């Protein structure tokens, strides 16, 4: 019995030892497998995490580069805006500072033709041979004076005044296609002063745009008076706006007392400042269109059912507008006994446009000497530029 118990006890001990041995081996095996398996997973996870971090860094670098490019483009845009603002400021400051002819620059043109270059030809034109005692020739784009003759002395502008009155009226009338009825209030005064008229009758209904042609081409005083009413309520109102415009242009030797050009001792300017007024007015597209028209057919009205034609007082007196190397594009004449014959023209000679203003020719023989001077002045310019033979367009 005791032997059996002893044997049983020994067998139990051997089984427990084998179990402990197998258990330790199993645990070691499981530990090795577990360590290897999770170690692999940890390495893989680390690798993936590192790759993700690299990609994030690359994305940040790309975003940084893009942000840098945007910043550079923004800086460039701001720079160009500042450059434009500086040039615009120089334009207005330069325009307001014009007080003498020598070396002065006129009103800058931002809307000049793409065919016109920025370099003014280095030429000087002697205008002493012209009939008119007062004359000035300027480059239309820059205002550079190319020739002058007593150009800063006081003159009376006569109907050259209509250049300013029509331009200011255009700027202050919102609808040029609106209908208007000619007032009867000013006709008696115009008749009494023998003012030139386009042909509109008191009470006649027309379109405001037609009055622009009537004022500039045949120099119709009744058109100016009606434009004054439409633009400012009265002639006095328009005259106030005209003098404000003169101040805006920085002109110090000009003053206007009426919108028609009829003589008034308090209405005066110089040929140089008249040239600058025309230069500025030509920047208005509507004004330029009307000013450069040779003739215009007024639309039918209640008084003129067939309409009627108005002619430029300049172009109706010339055979053609050709000058040496170019042509005269537009003109506004003027005459009173006190002012003499006056003329403000614009011509293209070569690739540029120029303005010539003459005034003051007065003699017993009141011929077309102001027109002769226009052709002579531009022909002298063409010759100075080496563009060809002299030409004259005055009718015999």
Coordinates of C-alpha atoms in Angstrom, one line a residue:
X1 CA 0.0 0.0 0.0
X2 CA 2.7 2.4 1.0
X3 CA 4.6 1.4 -2.1
X4 CA 1.6 2.2 -4.3
X5 CA 1.2 5.6 -2.6
X6 CA 4.9 6.3 -3.1
X7 CA 4.8 5.3 -6.8
X8 CA 1.7 7.4 -7.3
X9 CA 3.4 10.4 -5.7
X10 CA 6.5 10.0 -7.8
X11 CA 4.4 9.8 -11.0
X12 CA 2.5 12.9 -10.0
X13 CA 5.7 14.7 -9.4
X14 CA 7.1 13.6 -12.8
X15 CA 3.9 14.8 -14.5
X16 CA 4.1 18.2 -12.8
X17 CA 7.7 18.6 -13.8
X18 CA 6.9 17.7 -17.4
X19 CA 4.0 20.2 -17.3
X20 CA 6.2 22.9 -15.9
X21 CA 8.8 22.2 -18.5
X22 CA 6.3 22.1 -21.4
X23 CA 4.6 25.2 -20.0
X24 CA 7.8 27.2 -19.8
X25 CA 8.7 26.1 -23.4
X26 CA 5.2 27.0 -24.5
X27 CA 5.4 30.4 -22.8
X28 CA 8.8 31.0 -24.3
X29 CA 7.6 30.1 -27.7
X30 CA 4.5 32.2 -27.4
X31 CA 6.6 35.1 -26.1
X32 CA 9.0 34.8 -29.0
X33 CA 6.1 34.7 -31.5
X34 CA 4.3 37.5 -29.7
X35 CA 7.4 39.6 -29.6
X36 CA 8.2 39.1 -33.2
X37 CA 4.6 39.6 -34.4
X38 CA 4.0 42.9 -32.4
X39 CA 7.5 44.1 -33.1
X40 CA 6.8 43.8 -36.8
X41 CA 3.5 45.6 -36.4
X42 CA 5.2 48.4 -34.5
X43 CA 7.9 48.7 -37.2
X44 CA 5.3 48.9 -39.9
X45 CA 3.2 51.4 -38.0
X46 CA 6.3 53.5 -37.4
X47 CA 7.2 53.3 -41.1
X48 CA 3.7 54.4 -42.1
X49 CA 3.7 57.2 -39.5
X50 CA 7.0 58.5 -40.7
X51 CA 5.8 58.4 -44.4
X52 CA 2.7 60.4 -43.4
X53 CA 4.9 63.0 -41.7
X54 CA 7.1 63.4 -44.7
X55 CA 4.1 63.9 -46.9
X56 CA 2.7 66.5 -44.5
X57 CA 6.0 68.3 -44.6
X58 CA 6.0 68.2 -48.4
X59 CA 2.5 69.6 -48.5
X60 CA 3.5 72.4 -46.1
X61 CA 6.5 73.2 -48.3
X62 CA 4.2 73.3 -51.4
X63 CA 1.8 75.6 -49.6
X64 CA 4.7 77.8 -48.5
X65 CA 5.9 78.1 -52.1
X66 CA 2.4 78.9 -53.4
X67 CA 1.9 81.5 -50.6
X68 CA 5.3 83.0 -51.6
X69 CA 4.3 83.3 -55.2
X70 CA 1.0 84.9 -54.3
X71 CA 2.8 87.4 -52.1
X72 CA 5.2 88.3 -54.9
X73 CA 2.3 88.7 -57.4
X74 CA 0.4 90.9 -54.8
X75 CA 3.5 93.0 -54.3
X76 CA 3.9 93.5 -58.0
X77 CA 0.3 94.5 -58.4
X78 CA 0.6 97.0 -55.6
X79 CA 3.8 98.4 -57.2
X80 CA 2.1 98.9 -60.6
X81 CA -0.9 100.6 -58.9
X82 CA 1.5 102.9 -57.1
X83 CA 3.4 103.7 -60.3
X84 CA 0.1 104.6 -62.1
X85 CA -1.0 106.7 -59.2
X86 CA 2.3 108.6 -59.2
X87 CA 2.1 109.3 -62.9
X88 CA -1.5 110.4 -62.5
X89 CA -0.5 112.8 -59.7
X90 CA 2.3 114.2 -61.8
X91 CA -0.1 114.7 -64.6
X92 CA -2.5 116.8 -62.6
X93 CA 0.3 118.7 -60.7
X94 CA 2.1 119.4 -64.0
X95 CA -1.1 120.6 -65.6
X96 CA -1.9 123.1 -62.8
X97 CA 1.6 124.5 -62.8
X98 CA 1.6 125.8 -66.3
X99 CA 2.3 129.6 -66.2
X100 CA 4.8 130.2 -69.0
X101 CA 5.5 129.1 -72.5
X102 CA 9.3 128.5 -72.5
X103 CA 10.0 124.9 -71.6
X104 CA 6.5 124.3 -70.4
X105 CA 4.5 121.1 -70.9
X106 CA 0.8 121.3 -71.7
X107 CA -2.0 119.1 -70.5
X108 CA -1.0 115.4 -70.8
X109 CA -3.2 113.2 -73.0
X110 CA -4.1 109.8 -71.6
X111 CA -6.3 109.0 -74.5
X112 CA -3.9 109.7 -77.3
X113 CA -3.9 107.7 -80.4
X114 CA -1.8 104.5 -80.4
X115 CA -0.1 105.7 -83.5
X116 CA 1.3 108.7 -81.7
X117 CA 4.7 108.2 -80.1
X118 CA 5.7 109.8 -76.9
X119 CA 8.8 111.5 -78.3
X120 CA 8.2 115.1 -79.5
X121 CA 10.2 115.9 -82.7
X122 CA 13.1 118.2 -81.8
X123 CA 12.2 121.1 -84.2
X124 CA 11.5 124.8 -83.9
X125 CA 9.1 126.6 -86.2
X126 CA 9.5 130.3 -86.8
X127 CA 6.0 131.9 -86.9
X128 CA 7.1 135.5 -87.5
X129 CA 6.2 135.3 -91.1
X130 CA 2.5 134.7 -90.3
X131 CA 0.0 137.6 -90.9
X132 CA -1.4 137.2 -87.4
X133 CA 0.4 139.2 -84.7
X134 CA -0.3 136.5 -82.1
X135 CA 0.4 132.8 -82.7
X136 CA 1.5 129.6 -81.0
X137 CA 2.1 126.0 -82.3
X138 CA 2.1 123.2 -79.7
X139 CA 2.3 119.4 -79.8
X140 CA -1.2 118.3 -79.0
X141 CA -0.2 115.2 -77.1
X142 CA 2.3 116.9 -74.7
X143 CA 1.7 120.7 -75.0
X144 CA 5.3 121.3 -75.9
X145 CA 5.6 124.7 -77.7
X146 CA 7.3 124.4 -81.1
X147 CA 6.8 128.0 -82.2
X148 CA 5.3 131.2 -80.8
X149 CA 4.7 134.8 -81.6
X150 CA 3.6 137.1 -78.7
X151 CA 1.8 134.0 -77.4
X152 CA 1.5 135.2 -73.8
X153 CA 0.0 138.7 -74.6
X154 CA -3.6 139.4 -73.9
X155 CA -6.1 138.8 -76.8
X156 CA -9.9 138.8 -77.2
X157 CA -11.0 135.2 -78.2
X158 CA -14.1 136.1 -80.2
X159 CA -15.9 132.9 -81.3
X160 CA -13.0 130.7 -80.2
X161 CA -14.9 131.1 -76.9
X162 CA -17.3 128.5 -78.2
X163 CA -14.6 125.8 -77.8
X164 CA -14.8 126.2 -74.0
X165 CA -18.6 126.8 -73.8
X166 CA -19.5 123.8 -75.8
X167 CA -17.0 121.5 -74.0
X168 CA -18.3 122.6 -70.6
X169 CA -21.9 122.1 -71.7
X170 CA -21.1 118.6 -72.9
X171 CA -19.7 117.7 -69.5
X172 CA -22.7 119.1 -67.7
X173 CA -25.6 117.8 -69.8
X174 CA -26.5 114.2 -68.9
X175 CA -28.5 113.3 -72.0
X176 CA -27.4 114.8 -75.3
X177 CA -30.1 112.9 -77.1
X178 CA -32.9 114.7 -75.2
X179 CA -35.3 117.0 -77.0
X180 CA -35.2 120.7 -76.4
X181 CA -37.3 123.7 -77.5
X182 CA -35.4 126.8 -78.4
X183 CA -36.2 129.7 -76.0
X184 CA -37.3 133.0 -77.4
X185 CA -35.7 135.0 -74.6
X186 CA -32.3 135.6 -76.1
X187 CA -33.0 136.1 -79.8
X188 CA -33.6 139.8 -79.7
X189 CA -30.3 140.5 -78.0
X190 CA -28.5 138.3 -80.5
X191 CA -30.1 140.1 -83.4
X192 CA -29.2 143.4 -81.9
X193 CA -25.5 142.4 -81.6
X194 CA -25.5 140.9 -85.1
X195 CA -24.4 137.6 -83.6
X196 CA -23.8 134.7 -86.0
X197 CA -26.5 132.0 -85.9
X198 CA -26.9 128.4 -87.1
X199 CA -30.5 128.7 -88.2
X200 CA -32.7 127.4 -85.4
X201 CA -35.8 129.5 -84.8
X202 CA -37.5 130.5 -81.5
X203 CA -39.8 127.8 -80.3
X204 CA -38.2 125.2 -82.7
X205 CA -37.8 121.7 -81.1
X206 CA -34.6 119.8 -81.8
X207 CA -32.2 117.5 -80.1
X208 CA -29.4 118.8 -77.8
X209 CA -26.7 117.0 -79.8
X210 CA -27.7 119.1 -82.9
X211 CA -27.0 122.2 -81.0
X212 CA -23.4 121.1 -80.5
X213 CA -22.9 121.0 -84.3
X214 CA -24.8 124.3 -84.6
X215 CA -22.5 126.0 -82.1
X216 CA -19.1 124.8 -83.4
X217 CA -19.5 124.5 -87.1
X218 CA -21.4 127.7 -88.2
X219 CA -20.7 129.4 -84.9
X220 CA -24.4 129.6 -83.9
X221 CA -24.8 131.9 -80.9
X222 CA -28.4 130.8 -80.3
X223 CA -27.1 127.2 -79.9
X224 CA -24.7 128.3 -77.2
X225 CA -27.4 130.2 -75.4
X226 CA -29.7 127.2 -75.3
X227 CA -26.8 124.9 -74.3
X228 CA -26.2 127.3 -71.4
X229 CA -29.8 126.9 -70.2
X230 CA -29.7 123.1 -70.5
X231 CA -26.3 122.8 -68.8
X232 CA -26.5 125.4 -66.1
X233 CA -29.9 127.1 -66.1
X234 CA -28.6 130.3 -67.7
X235 CA -25.7 131.9 -69.6
X236 CA -24.4 133.3 -66.3
X237 CA -24.4 129.8 -64.8
X238 CA -22.5 128.3 -67.8
X239 CA -20.0 131.2 -67.6
X240 CA -19.3 130.4 -64.0
X241 CA -18.6 126.8 -64.9
X242 CA -16.3 127.9 -67.8
X243 CA -14.2 130.0 -65.4
X244 CA -14.1 127.1 -63.0
X245 CA -12.7 125.0 -65.8
X246 CA -10.1 127.6 -66.5
X247 CA -9.0 127.5 -62.9
X248 CA -8.9 123.7 -63.0
X249 CA -6.5 123.8 -66.0
X250 CA -4.2 126.1 -64.1
X251 CA -4.6 129.0 -66.5
X252 CA -4.0 132.4 -65.1
X253 CA -4.4 134.7 -68.0
X254 CA -7.9 133.8 -69.1
X255 CA -11.4 135.0 -68.0
X256 CA -14.8 134.6 -69.7
X257 CA -17.8 136.8 -69.4
X258 CA -20.2 135.2 -71.9
X259 CA -20.6 131.9 -73.8
X260 CA -20.9 133.2 -77.4
X261 CA -17.7 135.2 -77.9
X262 CA -19.4 138.5 -78.4
X263 CA -17.0 141.3 -77.4
X264 CA -16.6 142.0 -73.7
X265 CA -13.6 143.8 -72.2
X266 CA -13.7 141.3 -69.4
X267 CA -13.4 138.3 -71.7
X268 CA -9.8 137.7 -72.6
X269 CA -7.1 135.0 -72.9
X270 CA -3.8 134.4 -74.7
X271 CA -3.2 132.2 -77.8
X272 CA -1.1 129.9 -75.7
X273 CA -3.9 129.4 -73.1
X274 CA -6.5 129.1 -75.8
X275 CA -4.3 126.3 -77.3
X276 CA -4.3 124.5 -73.9
X277 CA -8.1 124.9 -73.6
X278 CA -8.5 123.2 -77.0
X279 CA -6.0 120.5 -76.1
X280 CA -8.0 119.6 -73.0
X281 CA -11.4 119.8 -74.9
X282 CA -10.2 117.4 -77.5
X283 CA -9.8 114.7 -74.9
X284 CA -13.7 114.6 -74.8
X285 CA -14.7 112.2 -77.5
X286 CA -18.0 114.0 -78.3
X287 CA -16.3 117.3 -78.6
X288 CA -13.6 115.9 -80.9
X289 CA -16.2 114.3 -83.1
X290 CA -18.1 117.6 -83.6
X291 CA -15.0 119.8 -83.8
X292 CA -13.5 117.7 -86.6
X293 CA -16.7 117.5 -88.7
X294 CA -16.7 119.5 -92.0
X295 CA -20.5 119.7 -92.3
X296 CA -23.6 118.3 -90.6
X297 CA -27.2 117.7 -91.7
X298 CA -29.5 118.8 -88.9
X299 CA -32.4 116.3 -88.5
X300 CA -35.9 117.3 -89.5
X301 CA -37.8 119.5 -87.0
X302 CA -41.2 121.0 -86.8
X303 CA -39.9 124.2 -88.3
X304 CA -37.5 122.6 -90.8
X305 CA -39.3 119.4 -91.9
X306 CA -36.5 118.6 -94.4
X307 CA -33.8 119.5 -92.0
X308 CA -30.9 121.8 -93.0
X309 CA -27.1 121.6 -93.4
X310 CA -24.6 123.5 -91.3
X311 CA -21.0 124.0 -92.5
X312 CA -17.8 124.6 -90.7
X313 CA -16.9 128.3 -91.2
X314 CA -13.3 127.1 -91.8
X315 CA -13.8 124.1 -94.1
X316 CA -16.3 125.8 -96.4
X317 CA -13.6 128.3 -97.3
X318 CA -10.8 125.9 -98.2
X319 CA -10.3 123.8 -101.3
X320 CA -8.9 120.9 -99.2
X321 CA -7.3 120.4 -95.9
X322 CA -4.0 119.1 -97.0
X323 CA -0.8 120.5 -95.6
X324 CA 2.9 119.4 -95.9
X325 CA 3.0 115.9 -94.6
X326 CA -0.5 115.8 -93.3
X327 CA -3.9 117.5 -93.0
X328 CA -5.9 119.9 -90.9
X329 CA -8.5 117.9 -89.0
X330 CA -10.6 120.5 -87.2
X331 CA -11.0 124.2 -86.7
X332 CA -12.9 127.0 -85.0
X333 CA -12.8 130.5 -86.4
X334 CA -13.6 133.8 -84.7
X335 CA -14.0 137.5 -85.5
X336 CA -15.0 140.7 -83.9
X337 CA -13.6 144.2 -84.7
X338 CA -11.8 144.2 -81.4
X339 CA -10.4 140.7 -81.6
X340 CA -9.6 140.6 -85.3
X341 CA -9.5 137.3 -87.2
X342 CA -8.9 134.4 -84.9
X343 CA -8.5 130.7 -85.6
X344 CA -7.8 127.6 -83.5
X345 CA -6.9 124.5 -85.5
X346 CA -5.7 121.0 -85.0
X347 CA -3.8 119.0 -87.6
X348 CA -2.0 115.8 -88.1
X349 CA 1.5 116.2 -89.5
X350 CA 3.5 113.1 -89.9
X351 CA 2.5 110.7 -87.1
X352 CA 1.6 113.3 -84.5
X353 CA -1.2 115.9 -83.9
X354 CA -0.5 119.6 -83.4
X355 CA -2.5 122.7 -82.4
X356 CA -2.1 126.1 -84.0
X357 CA -3.9 129.2 -82.6
X358 CA -3.6 132.6 -84.3
X359 CA -5.4 135.8 -83.4
X360 CA -5.5 139.6 -83.9
X361 CA -5.2 140.1 -87.7
X362 CA -7.2 143.2 -88.4
X363 CA -7.0 145.5 -91.4
X364 CA -9.2 147.2 -93.9
X365 CA -8.8 144.1 -96.1
X366 CA -10.6 141.5 -94.0
X367 CA -9.7 138.5 -96.1
X368 CA -9.0 134.9 -95.1
X369 CA -5.6 135.7 -93.6
X370 CA -6.2 133.6 -90.5
X371 CA -6.8 130.6 -92.8
X372 CA -3.7 131.4 -94.8
X373 CA -1.8 131.5 -91.5
X374 CA -3.1 128.0 -90.6
X375 CA -1.8 126.4 -93.8
X376 CA 1.5 128.4 -93.6
X377 CA 2.1 127.4 -90.0
X378 CA 1.6 123.7 -90.6
X379 CA 3.5 123.8 -93.9
X380 CA 6.5 125.3 -92.0
X381 CA 6.2 122.5 -89.5
X382 CA 6.1 119.8 -92.2
X383 CA 9.2 121.3 -93.8
X384 CA 11.0 121.4 -90.5
X385 CA 10.1 117.7 -90.1
X386 CA 11.3 117.0 -93.7
X387 CA 8.0 115.7 -94.9
X388 CA 7.7 117.2 -98.4
X389 CA 6.7 120.2 -100.4
X390 CA 4.6 123.1 -99.1
X391 CA 0.9 123.0 -99.9
X392 CA -2.0 125.5 -99.6
X393 CA -5.6 124.6 -99.4
X394 CA -7.2 128.1 -99.6
X395 CA -9.7 128.7 -102.4
X396 CA -8.8 131.4 -104.9

